[in-house]
Amino acid sequence: AQSVTQLDSQVPVFEEAPVELRCNYSSSVSVYLFWYVQYPNQGLQLLLKYLSGSTLVESINGFEAEFNKSQTSFHLRKPSVHISDTAEYFCAVSEKVGNKLVFGAGTILRVKS
Amino acid sequence: KAGVTQTPRYLIKTRGQQVTLSCSPISGHRSVSWYQQTPGQGLQFLFEYFSETQRNKGNFPGRFSGRQFSNSRSEMNVSTLELGDSALYLCASSRGQGGQETQYFGPGTRLLVL
């Protein structure tokens, strides 16, 4: 069985400041790792995913996440946030077979002007 | 390409009733998964269907059931509703069944049980 821990329930940050949203996972098998974002009253959208290869993955809107196997972590970072990044962010894992995503509890990112 | 659509978007039911939610996946996608989202329990996997067969099931009671049709559209049914079933129900579709597949989520159906 897998589990995902998002260490911060809320992260307030000023606009143009850097941010890191932390995610740790536990699994007895190899997994794929994902970050999803949920804007108010909407479904989830994929931000980025790690399948294999380079441990640093990037999204098109400036977010990046680094897979650290030894620390079983997949932290999400952005060097400079915008007001529009205000949303809830979910870290998730999936086994290599099947489509079952196991989600963390979510981190609400609040960007203040 | 149209995204995942879910109907209805909002629903109010009373305890003991049953409800059916519908999900239309992205064209060409054959896998449909369902999730329940609540403030207390977060996002929890309900079940996954691929080619009209349930491939995976989460830890929910038998009151929660689903099916998938030949056109990949899916429905989930909750019988004998309880107050705790109030939640946002999200449907996600993907092209195939591997864990590496990106799941595309619909906007959800918000169910309120009174």
PDB file of N, CA and C in Angstrom, chain B residues 2 4-5 7 16 20 28 31 33 43 60 64 67 84-85 100 102:
ATOM      1  N   ALA B   2     -13.001  18.018 -26.489  1.00  0.00           N
ATOM      2  CA  ALA B   2     -13.777  18.281 -25.295  1.00  0.00           C
ATOM      3  C   ALA B   2     -13.162  17.544 -24.114  1.00  0.00           C
ATOM      4  N   VAL B   4     -13.403  16.092 -19.936  1.00  0.00           N
ATOM      5  CA  VAL B   4     -14.267  15.163 -19.227  1.00  0.00           C
ATOM      6  C   VAL B   4     -15.500  15.926 -18.733  1.00  0.00           C
ATOM      7  N   THR B   5     -16.660  15.396 -19.001  1.00  0.00           N
ATOM      8  CA  THR B   5     -17.873  16.051 -18.532  1.00  0.00           C
ATOM      9  C   THR B   5     -18.582  15.163 -17.523  1.00  0.00           C
ATOM     10  N   THR B   7     -22.259  14.897 -15.187  1.00  0.00           N
ATOM     11  CA  THR B   7     -23.607  15.383 -14.944  1.00  0.00           C
ATOM     12  C   THR B   7     -24.271  14.568 -13.841  1.00  0.00           C
ATOM     13  N   GLY B  16     -31.219   7.775   2.646  1.00  0.00           N
ATOM     14  CA  GLY B  16     -31.989   6.612   2.234  1.00  0.00           C
ATOM     15  C   GLY B  16     -32.255   6.545   0.737  1.00  0.00           C
ATOM     16  N   THR B  20     -27.490   8.430  -9.041  1.00  0.00           N
ATOM     17  CA  THR B  20     -26.636   7.983 -10.147  1.00  0.00           C
ATOM     18  C   THR B  20     -25.936   9.189 -10.747  1.00  0.00           C
ATOM     19  N   GLY B  28     -11.704   8.843 -27.104  1.00  0.00           N
ATOM     20  CA  GLY B  28     -10.534   7.992 -27.280  1.00  0.00           C
ATOM     21  C   GLY B  28      -9.987   7.422 -25.980  1.00  0.00           C
ATOM     22  N   SER B  31     -10.200   4.398 -20.123  1.00  0.00           N
ATOM     23  CA  SER B  31     -10.197   4.164 -18.677  1.00  0.00           C
ATOM     24  C   SER B  31     -10.916   5.303 -17.970  1.00  0.00           C
ATOM     25  N   SER B  33     -11.901   6.525 -13.966  1.00  0.00           N
ATOM     26  CA  SER B  33     -11.759   6.312 -12.523  1.00  0.00           C
ATOM     27  C   SER B  33     -12.636   7.305 -11.780  1.00  0.00           C
ATOM     28  N   LEU B  43      -9.071  13.221  -0.893  1.00  0.00           N
ATOM     29  CA  LEU B  43      -9.376  12.544  -2.155  1.00  0.00           C
ATOM     30  C   LEU B  43      -9.160  11.048  -1.988  1.00  0.00           C
ATOM     31  N   PHE B  60     -14.463   1.216  -0.164  1.00  0.00           N
ATOM     32  CA  PHE B  60     -15.779   1.796   0.053  1.00  0.00           C
ATOM     33  C   PHE B  60     -16.792   0.660   0.181  1.00  0.00           C
ATOM     34  N   PHE B  64     -21.664   1.654  -2.909  1.00  0.00           N
ATOM     35  CA  PHE B  64     -21.058   2.380  -4.024  1.00  0.00           C
ATOM     36  C   PHE B  64     -20.767   1.395  -5.156  1.00  0.00           C
ATOM     37  N   ARG B  67     -20.408   1.330 -13.321  1.00  0.00           N
ATOM     38  CA  ARG B  67     -20.354   0.537 -14.542  1.00  0.00           C
ATOM     39  C   ARG B  67     -19.806   1.406 -15.658  1.00  0.00           C
ATOM     40  N   GLY B  84     -22.876  11.140   5.463  1.00  0.00           N
ATOM     41  CA  GLY B  84     -21.443  11.135   5.191  1.00  0.00           C
ATOM     42  C   GLY B  84     -21.085  10.969   3.731  1.00  0.00           C
ATOM     43  N   ASP B  85     -22.070  10.697   2.897  1.00  0.00           N
ATOM     44  CA  ASP B  85     -21.809  10.575   1.453  1.00  0.00           C
ATOM     45  C   ASP B  85     -21.758  11.932   0.775  1.00  0.00           C
ATOM     46  N   GLN B 100       1.431   5.234 -15.509  1.00  0.00           N
ATOM     47  CA  GLN B 100       2.085   6.433 -16.027  1.00  0.00           C
ATOM     48  C   GLN B 100       1.124   7.335 -16.781  1.00  0.00           C
ATOM     49  N   THR B 102      -1.602   9.950 -17.759  1.00  0.00           N
ATOM     50  CA  THR B 102      -2.157  11.160 -17.167  1.00  0.00           C
ATOM     51  C   THR B 102      -3.659  10.996 -17.050  1.00  0.00           C
TER      52      THR B 102
END
